[in-house]
């Protein structure tokens, strides 16, 4: 199953971006998805996750109330709507997938995309 992220870019503080993760439609319905990010010199960290049915989501405290994760089975994508972005949100954002149930640890996931850069200027 291939994961392809898109939607990264450069935005000013307070702005918004929408990331999208496209997956193979033959497998999409059975997979849970997570978004992680990694800033230079830092560990990869959990951002948000959604389970296979879409009825359970989770967020890191640092992004709660600013980011929203969603999935659309019609187009086999998982989106991360990011609002009120701050310079500390600058990182490479990765989409990850695993069967059925989501998790908050990178080790929980079997499949990873190549990442998309998000840069927030102050």
mmCIF file of N, CA and C in Angstrom:
data_model
loop_
_atom_site.group_PDB
_atom_site.id
_atom_site.type_symbol
_atom_site.label_atom_id
_atom_site.label_comp_id
_atom_site.label_asym_id
_atom_site.label_seq_id
_atom_site.Cartn_x
_atom_site.Cartn_y
_atom_site.Cartn_z
ATOM 1 N N UNK A 1 0.863 -1.190 0.000
ATOM 2 C CA UNK A 1 0.000 0.000 0.000
ATOM 3 C C UNK A 1 0.893 1.231 0.000
ATOM 4 N N UNK A 2 0.737 2.060 -0.974
ATOM 5 C CA UNK A 2 1.558 3.265 -1.083
ATOM 6 C C UNK A 2 0.797 4.451 -0.503
ATOM 7 N N UNK A 3 1.525 5.302 0.241
ATOM 8 C CA UNK A 3 0.945 6.511 0.799
ATOM 9 C C UNK A 3 1.657 7.710 0.185
ATOM 10 N N UNK A 4 0.883 8.677 -0.273
ATOM 11 C CA UNK A 4 1.472 9.857 -0.904
ATOM 12 C C UNK A 4 0.880 11.100 -0.257
ATOM 13 N N UNK A 5 1.745 11.882 0.388
ATOM 14 C CA UNK A 5 1.297 13.118 1.033
ATOM 15 C C UNK A 5 1.385 14.288 0.070
ATOM 16 N N UNK A 6 0.522 15.261 0.292
ATOM 17 C CA UNK A 6 0.572 16.501 -0.481
ATOM 18 C C UNK A 6 -0.003 17.623 0.368
ATOM 19 N N UNK A 7 0.218 18.858 -0.086
ATOM 20 C CA UNK A 7 -0.399 19.988 0.583
ATOM 21 C C UNK A 7 0.529 20.806 1.450
ATOM 22 N N UNK A 8 1.768 20.379 1.604
ATOM 23 C CA UNK A 8 2.695 21.155 2.397
ATOM 24 C C UNK A 8 3.055 22.461 1.704
ATOM 25 N N UNK A 9 3.737 23.347 2.437
ATOM 26 C CA UNK A 9 4.141 24.607 1.860
ATOM 27 C C UNK A 9 4.621 25.566 2.917
ATOM 28 N N UNK A 10 4.709 26.828 2.533
ATOM 29 C CA UNK A 10 5.148 27.893 3.434
ATOM 30 C C UNK A 10 3.955 28.780 3.737
ATOM 31 N N UNK A 11 3.766 29.086 5.020
ATOM 32 C CA UNK A 11 2.623 29.902 5.437
ATOM 33 C C UNK A 11 3.073 30.799 6.587
ATOM 34 N N UNK A 12 2.440 31.933 6.717
ATOM 35 C CA UNK A 12 2.745 32.830 7.829
ATOM 36 C C UNK A 12 2.044 32.353 9.094
ATOM 37 N N UNK A 13 2.592 32.735 10.229
ATOM 38 C CA UNK A 13 1.981 32.393 11.508
ATOM 39 C C UNK A 13 0.530 32.852 11.532
ATOM 40 N N UNK A 14 -0.327 31.974 12.048
ATOM 41 C CA UNK A 14 -1.753 32.252 12.063
ATOM 42 C C UNK A 14 -2.492 31.738 10.848
ATOM 43 N N UNK A 15 -1.752 31.293 9.847
ATOM 44 C CA UNK A 15 -2.370 30.802 8.632
ATOM 45 C C UNK A 15 -2.797 29.351 8.715
ATOM 46 N N UNK A 16 -3.282 28.819 7.588
ATOM 47 C CA UNK A 16 -3.816 27.463 7.534
ATOM 48 C C UNK A 16 -3.246 26.698 6.347
ATOM 49 N N UNK A 17 -3.181 25.403 6.496
ATOM 50 C CA UNK A 17 -2.820 24.494 5.405
ATOM 51 C C UNK A 17 -3.635 23.231 5.562
ATOM 52 N N UNK A 18 -3.845 22.551 4.452
ATOM 53 C CA UNK A 18 -4.546 21.269 4.475
ATOM 54 C C UNK A 18 -3.646 20.238 3.833
ATOM 55 N N UNK A 19 -3.240 19.253 4.622
ATOM 56 C CA UNK A 19 -2.440 18.148 4.111
ATOM 57 C C UNK A 19 -3.366 17.012 3.695
ATOM 58 N N UNK A 20 -2.947 16.280 2.679
ATOM 59 C CA UNK A 20 -3.729 15.151 2.224
ATOM 60 C C UNK A 20 -2.817 13.947 2.041
ATOM 61 N N UNK A 21 -3.329 12.774 2.404
ATOM 62 C CA UNK A 21 -2.600 11.517 2.251
ATOM 63 C C UNK A 21 -3.455 10.617 1.367
ATOM 64 N N UNK A 22 -2.940 10.278 0.214
ATOM 65 C CA UNK A 22 -3.660 9.407 -0.710
ATOM 66 C C UNK A 22 -3.171 7.984 -0.577
ATOM 67 N N UNK A 23 -4.116 7.049 -0.510
ATOM 68 C CA UNK A 23 -3.774 5.635 -0.360
ATOM 69 C C UNK A 23 -4.458 4.810 -1.437
ATOM 70 N N UNK A 24 -3.974 3.611 -1.621
ATOM 71 C CA UNK A 24 -4.574 2.681 -2.578
ATOM 72 C C UNK A 24 -5.998 2.359 -2.137
ATOM 73 N N UNK A 25 -6.951 2.602 -2.998
ATOM 74 C CA UNK A 25 -8.348 2.427 -2.658
ATOM 75 C C UNK A 25 -8.742 0.996 -2.330
ATOM 76 N N UNK A 26 -7.970 0.016 -2.808
ATOM 77 C CA UNK A 26 -8.310 -1.381 -2.529
ATOM 78 C C UNK A 26 -8.106 -1.721 -1.059
ATOM 79 N N UNK A 27 -7.271 -0.969 -0.352
ATOM 80 C CA UNK A 27 -6.939 -1.287 1.031
ATOM 81 C C UNK A 27 -7.428 -0.225 2.010
ATOM 82 N N UNK A 28 -7.822 0.928 1.497
ATOM 83 C CA UNK A 28 -8.087 2.092 2.330
ATOM 84 C C UNK A 28 -9.058 1.787 3.467
ATOM 85 N N UNK A 29 -10.139 1.080 3.172
ATOM 86 C CA UNK A 29 -11.227 0.934 4.134
ATOM 87 C C UNK A 29 -10.807 0.185 5.392
ATOM 88 N N UNK A 30 -9.793 -0.647 5.327
ATOM 89 C CA UNK A 30 -9.384 -1.448 6.473
ATOM 90 C C UNK A 30 -8.274 -0.823 7.313
ATOM 91 N N UNK A 31 -7.784 0.330 6.880
ATOM 92 C CA UNK A 31 -6.610 0.910 7.522
ATOM 93 C C UNK A 31 -6.934 2.110 8.398
ATOM 94 N N UNK A 32 -6.239 2.174 9.510
ATOM 95 C CA UNK A 32 -6.199 3.376 10.333
ATOM 96 C C UNK A 32 -5.014 4.219 9.874
ATOM 97 N N UNK A 33 -5.110 5.519 10.076
ATOM 98 C CA UNK A 33 -4.060 6.424 9.611
ATOM 99 C C UNK A 33 -3.622 7.373 10.716
ATOM 100 N N UNK A 34 -2.354 7.700 10.667
ATOM 101 C CA UNK A 34 -1.819 8.666 11.603
ATOM 102 C C UNK A 34 -0.999 9.710 10.870
ATOM 103 N N UNK A 35 -0.911 10.884 11.460
ATOM 104 C CA UNK A 35 0.000 11.923 10.991
ATOM 105 C C UNK A 35 1.060 12.140 12.071
ATOM 106 N N UNK A 36 2.292 12.175 11.628
ATOM 107 C CA UNK A 36 3.422 12.444 12.500
ATOM 108 C C UNK A 36 4.221 13.586 11.888
ATOM 109 N N UNK A 37 5.075 14.185 12.691
ATOM 110 C CA UNK A 37 5.937 15.232 12.149
ATOM 111 C C UNK A 37 7.323 15.142 12.773
ATOM 112 N N UNK A 38 8.284 15.638 12.023
ATOM 113 C CA UNK A 38 9.656 15.619 12.507
ATOM 114 C C UNK A 38 10.334 16.920 12.126
ATOM 115 N N UNK A 39 10.743 17.665 13.139
ATOM 116 C CA UNK A 39 11.483 18.908 12.929
ATOM 117 C C UNK A 39 12.976 18.595 12.936
ATOM 118 N N UNK A 40 13.787 19.445 12.345
ATOM 119 C CA UNK A 40 15.234 19.196 12.303
ATOM 120 C C UNK A 40 15.815 19.009 13.697
ATOM 121 N N UNK A 41 16.570 17.936 13.862
ATOM 122 C CA UNK A 41 17.214 17.667 15.135
ATOM 123 C C UNK A 41 16.302 17.128 16.213
ATOM 124 N N UNK A 42 15.054 16.834 15.855
ATOM 125 C CA UNK A 42 14.110 16.337 16.857
ATOM 126 C C UNK A 42 13.593 14.963 16.474
ATOM 127 N N UNK A 43 13.009 14.303 17.473
ATOM 128 C CA UNK A 43 12.402 13.000 17.237
ATOM 129 C C UNK A 43 11.093 13.164 16.452
ATOM 130 N N UNK A 44 10.720 12.117 15.747
ATOM 131 C CA UNK A 44 9.419 12.110 15.094
ATOM 132 C C UNK A 44 8.347 12.067 16.169
ATOM 133 N N UNK A 45 7.325 12.914 16.041
ATOM 134 C CA UNK A 45 6.294 12.979 17.068
ATOM 135 C C UNK A 45 4.892 12.816 16.488
ATOM 136 N N UNK A 46 4.035 12.270 17.299
ATOM 137 C CA UNK A 46 2.636 12.047 16.930
ATOM 138 C C UNK A 46 1.913 13.375 16.819
ATOM 139 N N UNK A 47 1.036 13.465 15.817
ATOM 140 C CA UNK A 47 0.212 14.657 15.627
ATOM 141 C C UNK A 47 -1.263 14.306 15.781
ATOM 142 N N UNK A 48 -1.718 13.328 14.993
ATOM 143 C CA UNK A 48 -3.137 12.991 15.006
ATOM 144 C C UNK A 48 -3.331 11.626 14.386
ATOM 145 N N UNK A 49 -4.465 10.989 14.692
ATOM 146 C CA UNK A 49 -4.765 9.685 14.126
ATOM 147 C C UNK A 49 -6.268 9.498 14.003
ATOM 148 N N UNK A 50 -6.653 8.605 13.099
ATOM 149 C CA UNK A 50 -8.059 8.275 12.898
ATOM 150 C C UNK A 50 -8.149 6.780 12.639
ATOM 151 N N UNK A 51 -9.158 6.129 13.193
ATOM 152 C CA UNK A 51 -9.257 4.675 13.036
ATOM 153 C C UNK A 51 -9.890 4.309 11.706
ATOM 154 N N UNK A 52 -10.049 3.010 11.449
ATOM 155 C CA UNK A 52 -10.470 2.555 10.136
ATOM 156 C C UNK A 52 -11.865 3.029 9.777
ATOM 157 N N UNK A 53 -12.747 3.167 10.769
ATOM 158 C CA UNK A 53 -14.122 3.554 10.471
ATOM 159 C C UNK A 53 -14.330 5.061 10.533
ATOM 160 N N UNK A 54 -13.352 5.772 11.066
ATOM 161 C CA UNK A 54 -13.483 7.221 11.140
ATOM 162 C C UNK A 54 -14.216 7.728 12.353
ATOM 163 N N UNK A 55 -14.643 6.820 13.255
ATOM 164 C CA UNK A 55 -15.417 7.274 14.410
ATOM 165 C C UNK A 55 -14.570 7.495 15.657
ATOM 166 N N UNK A 56 -13.281 7.357 15.510
ATOM 167 C CA UNK A 56 -12.382 7.611 16.631
ATOM 168 C C UNK A 56 -11.177 8.391 16.143
ATOM 169 N N UNK A 57 -10.920 9.524 16.762
ATOM 170 C CA UNK A 57 -9.770 10.353 16.402
ATOM 171 C C UNK A 57 -8.986 10.706 17.661
ATOM 172 N N UNK A 58 -7.730 11.045 17.479
ATOM 173 C CA UNK A 58 -6.910 11.462 18.605
ATOM 174 C C UNK A 58 -5.941 12.546 18.135
ATOM 175 N N UNK A 59 -5.513 13.369 19.073
ATOM 176 C CA UNK A 59 -4.642 14.509 18.760
ATOM 177 C C UNK A 59 -3.593 14.684 19.839
ATOM 178 N N UNK A 60 -2.438 15.155 19.427
ATOM 179 C CA UNK A 60 -1.444 15.595 20.400
ATOM 180 C C UNK A 60 -1.966 16.860 21.075
ATOM 181 N N UNK A 61 -1.595 17.050 22.319
ATOM 182 C CA UNK A 61 -2.056 18.245 23.040
ATOM 183 C C UNK A 61 -1.648 19.526 22.334
ATOM 184 N N UNK A 62 -0.503 19.495 21.686
ATOM 185 C CA UNK A 62 0.026 20.700 21.056
ATOM 186 C C UNK A 62 -0.787 21.157 19.845
ATOM 187 N N UNK A 63 -1.609 20.266 19.287
ATOM 188 C CA UNK A 63 -2.379 20.632 18.091
ATOM 189 C C UNK A 63 -3.880 20.566 18.316
ATOM 190 N N UNK A 64 -4.271 20.089 19.475
ATOM 191 C CA UNK A 64 -5.702 19.965 19.766
ATOM 192 C C UNK A 64 -6.365 21.329 19.634
ATOM 193 N N UNK A 65 -7.534 21.353 19.060
ATOM 194 C CA UNK A 65 -8.323 22.571 18.822
ATOM 195 C C UNK A 65 -7.809 23.413 17.662
ATOM 196 N N UNK A 66 -6.684 22.982 17.045
ATOM 197 C CA UNK A 66 -6.196 23.701 15.864
ATOM 198 C C UNK A 66 -6.193 22.819 14.624
ATOM 199 N N UNK A 67 -5.996 21.513 14.805
ATOM 200 C CA UNK A 67 -5.917 20.581 13.678
ATOM 201 C C UNK A 67 -7.138 19.664 13.699
ATOM 202 N N UNK A 68 -7.576 19.274 12.518
ATOM 203 C CA UNK A 68 -8.681 18.322 12.402
ATOM 204 C C UNK A 68 -8.294 17.265 11.384
ATOM 205 N N UNK A 69 -8.431 15.994 11.791
ATOM 206 C CA UNK A 69 -8.159 14.881 10.884
ATOM 207 C C UNK A 69 -9.481 14.327 10.374
ATOM 208 N N UNK A 70 -9.493 13.916 9.120
ATOM 209 C CA UNK A 70 -10.704 13.343 8.541
ATOM 210 C C UNK A 70 -10.310 12.360 7.445
ATOM 211 N N UNK A 71 -11.243 11.494 7.079
ATOM 212 C CA UNK A 71 -10.989 10.550 5.995
ATOM 213 C C UNK A 71 -12.182 10.508 5.065
ATOM 214 N N UNK A 72 -11.899 10.277 3.800
ATOM 215 C CA UNK A 72 -12.925 10.235 2.771
ATOM 216 C C UNK A 72 -12.735 8.960 1.967
ATOM 217 N N UNK A 73 -13.600 7.989 2.200
ATOM 218 C CA UNK A 73 -13.447 6.706 1.517
ATOM 219 C C UNK A 73 -13.753 6.805 0.028
ATOM 220 N N UNK A 74 -14.510 7.812 -0.373
ATOM 221 C CA UNK A 74 -14.852 7.958 -1.791
ATOM 222 C C UNK A 74 -13.618 8.227 -2.650
ATOM 223 N N UNK A 75 -12.638 8.915 -2.052
ATOM 224 C CA UNK A 75 -11.420 9.240 -2.807
ATOM 225 C C UNK A 75 -10.181 8.668 -2.148
ATOM 226 N N UNK A 76 -10.379 7.859 -1.090
ATOM 227 C CA UNK A 76 -9.280 7.171 -0.407
ATOM 228 C C UNK A 76 -8.194 8.128 0.074
ATOM 229 N N UNK A 77 -8.634 9.162 0.765
ATOM 230 C CA UNK A 77 -7.674 10.123 1.293
ATOM 231 C C UNK A 77 -7.934 10.387 2.787
ATOM 232 N N UNK A 78 -6.881 10.741 3.464
ATOM 233 C CA UNK A 78 -6.953 11.197 4.850
ATOM 234 C C UNK A 78 -6.371 12.602 4.891
ATOM 235 N N UNK A 79 -7.136 13.541 5.372
ATOM 236 C CA UNK A 79 -6.718 14.935 5.385
ATOM 237 C C UNK A 79 -6.413 15.403 6.804
ATOM 238 N N UNK A 80 -5.526 16.374 6.873
ATOM 239 C CA UNK A 80 -5.223 17.043 8.132
ATOM 240 C C UNK A 80 -5.379 18.543 7.890
ATOM 241 N N UNK A 81 -6.467 19.086 8.397
ATOM 242 C CA UNK A 81 -6.699 20.527 8.282
ATOM 243 C C UNK A 81 -6.001 21.209 9.451
ATOM 244 N N UNK A 82 -5.060 22.092 9.127
ATOM 245 C CA UNK A 82 -4.250 22.746 10.145
ATOM 246 C C UNK A 82 -4.556 24.239 10.157
ATOM 247 N N UNK A 83 -4.939 24.741 11.311
ATOM 248 C CA UNK A 83 -5.286 26.158 11.441
ATOM 249 C C UNK A 83 -4.421 26.806 12.509
ATOM 250 N N UNK A 84 -4.386 28.129 12.481
ATOM 251 C CA UNK A 84 -3.611 28.897 13.456
ATOM 252 C C UNK A 84 -2.193 28.322 13.586
ATOM 253 N N UNK A 85 -1.552 28.121 12.466
ATOM 254 C CA UNK A 85 -0.217 27.528 12.463
ATOM 255 C C UNK A 85 0.800 28.464 13.107
ATOM 256 N N UNK A 86 1.736 27.865 13.803
ATOM 257 C CA UNK A 86 2.767 28.609 14.511
ATOM 258 C C UNK A 86 4.148 28.118 14.065
ATOM 259 N N UNK A 87 5.177 28.928 14.268
ATOM 260 C CA UNK A 87 6.521 28.503 13.838
ATOM 261 C C UNK A 87 6.932 27.142 14.398
ATOM 262 N N UNK A 88 6.462 26.807 15.583
ATOM 263 C CA UNK A 88 6.824 25.504 16.165
ATOM 264 C C UNK A 88 6.146 24.338 15.461
ATOM 265 N N UNK A 89 5.224 24.618 14.565
ATOM 266 C CA UNK A 89 4.607 23.556 13.758
ATOM 267 C C UNK A 89 5.463 23.216 12.534
ATOM 268 N N UNK A 90 6.513 23.967 12.309
ATOM 269 C CA UNK A 90 7.397 23.707 11.177
ATOM 270 C C UNK A 90 8.050 22.339 11.307
ATOM 271 N N UNK A 91 7.872 21.510 10.288
ATOM 272 C CA UNK A 91 8.395 20.141 10.309
ATOM 273 C C UNK A 91 8.078 19.471 8.983
ATOM 274 N N UNK A 92 8.652 18.298 8.800
ATOM 275 C CA UNK A 92 8.191 17.403 7.737
ATOM 276 C C UNK A 92 7.058 16.571 8.322
ATOM 277 N N UNK A 93 5.948 16.538 7.632
ATOM 278 C CA UNK A 93 4.776 15.807 8.099
ATOM 279 C C UNK A 93 4.647 14.507 7.315
ATOM 280 N N UNK A 94 4.459 13.425 8.062
ATOM 281 C CA UNK A 94 4.376 12.100 7.471
ATOM 282 C C UNK A 94 3.007 11.487 7.726
ATOM 283 N N UNK A 95 2.514 10.803 6.732
ATOM 284 C CA UNK A 95 1.315 9.997 6.856
ATOM 285 C C UNK A 95 1.749 8.553 7.096
ATOM 286 N N UNK A 96 1.022 7.858 7.981
ATOM 287 C CA UNK A 96 1.330 6.468 8.284
ATOM 288 C C UNK A 96 0.036 5.667 8.351
ATOM 289 N N UNK A 97 0.138 4.359 8.154
ATOM 290 C CA UNK A 97 -1.058 3.514 8.145
ATOM 291 C C UNK A 97 -0.790 2.171 8.818
ATOM 292 N N UNK A 98 -1.833 1.603 9.384
ATOM 293 C CA UNK A 98 -1.797 0.268 9.957
ATOM 294 C C UNK A 98 -3.216 -0.262 9.896
ATOM 295 N N UNK A 99 -3.368 -1.573 10.035
ATOM 296 C CA UNK A 99 -4.696 -2.174 9.943
ATOM 297 C C UNK A 99 -5.575 -1.761 11.119
ATOM 298 N N UNK A 100 -6.766 -1.353 10.799
ATOM 299 C CA UNK A 100 -7.895 -1.137 11.707
ATOM 300 C C UNK A 100 -7.709 -0.047 12.769
ATOM 301 N N UNK A 101 -6.908 -0.332 13.799
ATOM 302 C CA UNK A 101 -6.908 0.556 14.963
ATOM 303 C C UNK A 101 -5.714 1.494 14.954
ATOM 304 N N UNK A 102 -5.989 2.748 15.255
ATOM 305 C CA UNK A 102 -4.928 3.746 15.245
ATOM 306 C C UNK A 102 -4.106 3.668 16.521
ATOM 307 N N UNK A 103 -2.951 4.326 16.506
ATOM 308 C CA UNK A 103 -2.091 4.395 17.679
ATOM 309 C C UNK A 103 -1.393 5.731 17.688
ATOM 310 N N UNK A 104 -0.682 6.005 18.768
ATOM 311 C CA UNK A 104 0.013 7.280 18.885
ATOM 312 C C UNK A 104 1.529 7.140 18.821
ATOM 313 N N UNK A 105 2.010 5.926 18.690
ATOM 314 C CA UNK A 105 3.454 5.708 18.606
ATOM 315 C C UNK A 105 3.839 5.368 17.174
ATOM 316 N N UNK A 106 4.959 5.881 16.738
ATOM 317 C CA UNK A 106 5.410 5.600 15.378
ATOM 318 C C UNK A 106 5.575 4.101 15.153
ATOM 319 N N UNK A 107 5.973 3.376 16.189
ATOM 320 C CA UNK A 107 6.186 1.927 16.075
ATOM 321 C C UNK A 107 4.885 1.173 15.814
ATOM 322 N N UNK A 108 3.747 1.816 16.060
ATOM 323 C CA UNK A 108 2.453 1.168 15.828
ATOM 324 C C UNK A 108 2.159 1.004 14.344
ATOM 325 N N UNK A 109 2.838 1.762 13.490
ATOM 326 C CA UNK A 109 2.478 1.842 12.079
ATOM 327 C C UNK A 109 3.446 1.080 11.193
ATOM 328 N N UNK A 110 2.872 0.449 10.164
ATOM 329 C CA UNK A 110 3.663 -0.389 9.264
ATOM 330 C C UNK A 110 4.050 0.323 7.980
ATOM 331 N N UNK A 111 3.227 1.293 7.572
ATOM 332 C CA UNK A 111 3.398 1.918 6.269
ATOM 333 C C UNK A 111 3.587 3.416 6.441
ATOM 334 N N UNK A 112 4.464 3.981 5.634
ATOM 335 C CA UNK A 112 4.788 5.405 5.743
ATOM 336 C C UNK A 112 4.889 6.046 4.368
ATOM 337 N N UNK A 113 4.472 7.309 4.323
ATOM 338 C CA UNK A 113 4.686 8.105 3.119
ATOM 339 C C UNK A 113 6.048 8.767 3.152
ATOM 340 N N UNK A 114 6.334 9.535 2.110
ATOM 341 C CA UNK A 114 7.652 10.139 1.980
ATOM 342 C C UNK A 114 7.765 11.469 2.735
ATOM 343 N N UNK A 115 6.654 12.025 3.155
ATOM 344 C CA UNK A 115 6.647 13.260 3.911
ATOM 345 C C UNK A 115 6.431 14.488 3.048
ATOM 346 N N UNK A 116 5.906 15.535 3.678
ATOM 347 C CA UNK A 116 5.710 16.819 3.017
ATOM 348 C C UNK A 116 6.117 17.929 3.988
ATOM 349 N N UNK A 117 6.841 18.908 3.470
ATOM 350 C CA UNK A 117 7.396 19.957 4.324
ATOM 351 C C UNK A 117 6.350 21.029 4.605
ATOM 352 N N UNK A 118 6.236 21.394 5.878
ATOM 353 C CA UNK A 118 5.418 22.525 6.300
ATOM 354 C C UNK A 118 6.341 23.518 6.988
ATOM 355 N N UNK A 119 6.350 24.750 6.505
ATOM 356 C CA UNK A 119 7.179 25.798 7.084
ATOM 357 C C UNK A 119 6.288 26.971 7.460
ATOM 358 N N UNK A 120 6.374 27.369 8.728
ATOM 359 C CA UNK A 120 5.574 28.478 9.225
ATOM 360 C C UNK A 120 6.515 29.609 9.617
ATOM 361 N N UNK A 121 6.351 30.737 8.964
ATOM 362 C CA UNK A 121 7.221 31.888 9.240
ATOM 363 C C UNK A 121 6.548 32.821 10.248
ATOM 364 N N UNK A 122 7.385 33.450 11.063
ATOM 365 C CA UNK A 122 6.841 34.336 12.111
ATOM 366 C C UNK A 122 6.689 35.754 11.607
#
